[in-house]
Amino acid sequence: RMMRSKPFSVIVFADGSIDSGAIGTLRYNLANEEELEIFSSFDTKGSGLGVLVKPLSERNELDVQSFIASTLAETAYDAKSGAEEAENDGLVSVYLKERAKLLELAIQRIKTKYPDLEY
């Protein structure tokens, strides 16, 4: 969740990749004034946030990836904790353990692309 923004989902696919729509939304939401001016100068007839498939700037992209990684790390921690609490319910415990693994895979993909990223 981001303050002053509508909540949206960050979808993590089975290979650990992140939904490009969520990344585009974050690029827009985390853009500074200068980056927003660049964004508004694009010829966006009918394309909407589709122009945000590519990063606006290095600073913006690092902010986006850091935000995603920290959100995923927090959610993975919650999943691990939930799995421990649900150890008597095998199905729930296995689901939460696998969810945590998937989230950690997504974080690893981000760290591979941005090894010096702090989150």
CSV table of C-alpha atoms in Angstrom, one decimal, residues 13-61:
chain,number,residue,atom,x,y,z
A,13,PHE,CA,4.4,-15.4,-11.5
A,14,ALA,CA,5.6,-19.0,-11.0
A,15,ASP,CA,9.1,-18.1,-12.4
A,16,GLY,CA,9.5,-15.2,-9.9
A,17,SER,CA,8.8,-12.5,-12.5
A,18,ILE,CA,6.6,-9.5,-11.6
A,19,ASP,CA,3.6,-8.4,-13.5
A,20,SER,CA,4.5,-5.5,-15.8
A,21,GLY,CA,1.3,-3.6,-15.0
A,22,ALA,CA,2.2,-3.3,-11.3
A,23,ILE,CA,5.7,-2.2,-12.2
A,24,GLY,CA,4.3,0.4,-14.6
A,25,THR,CA,1.9,1.7,-11.9
A,26,LEU,CA,4.8,2.0,-9.4
A,27,ARG,CA,7.0,3.8,-12.0
A,28,TYR,CA,4.2,6.4,-12.3
A,29,ASN,CA,3.5,6.6,-8.6
A,30,LEU,CA,7.1,7.0,-7.6
A,31,ALA,CA,8.1,9.4,-10.4
A,32,ASN,CA,9.3,12.8,-9.4
A,33,GLU,CA,8.1,16.0,-11.1
A,34,GLU,CA,10.8,15.9,-13.8
A,35,GLU,CA,10.0,12.3,-14.6
A,36,LEU,CA,6.3,13.1,-14.8
A,37,GLU,CA,7.0,15.9,-17.2
A,38,ILE,CA,8.9,13.4,-19.4
A,39,PHE,CA,6.0,10.9,-19.1
A,40,SER,CA,3.5,13.6,-20.1
A,41,SER,CA,5.6,14.6,-23.1
A,42,PHE,CA,5.2,11.1,-24.7
A,43,ASP,CA,2.7,10.7,-27.5
A,44,THR,CA,0.3,8.5,-25.5
A,45,LYS,CA,-2.8,8.4,-27.8
A,46,GLY,CA,-4.6,5.5,-26.4
A,47,SER,CA,-1.6,3.8,-24.8
A,48,GLY,CA,-2.1,4.9,-21.2
A,49,LEU,CA,0.4,3.4,-18.7
A,50,GLY,CA,1.7,1.2,-21.5
A,51,VAL,CA,4.4,3.7,-22.1
A,52,LEU,CA,5.8,2.8,-18.7
A,53,VAL,CA,6.9,-0.6,-19.8
A,54,LYS,CA,10.4,0.9,-19.9
A,55,PRO,CA,12.0,2.7,-16.9
A,56,LEU,CA,11.6,6.5,-16.7
A,57,SER,CA,15.0,6.9,-15.1
A,58,GLU,CA,17.6,5.0,-13.2
A,59,ARG,CA,16.5,6.6,-9.9
A,60,ASN,CA,12.9,5.8,-10.5
A,61,GLU,CA,13.7,2.2,-11.4
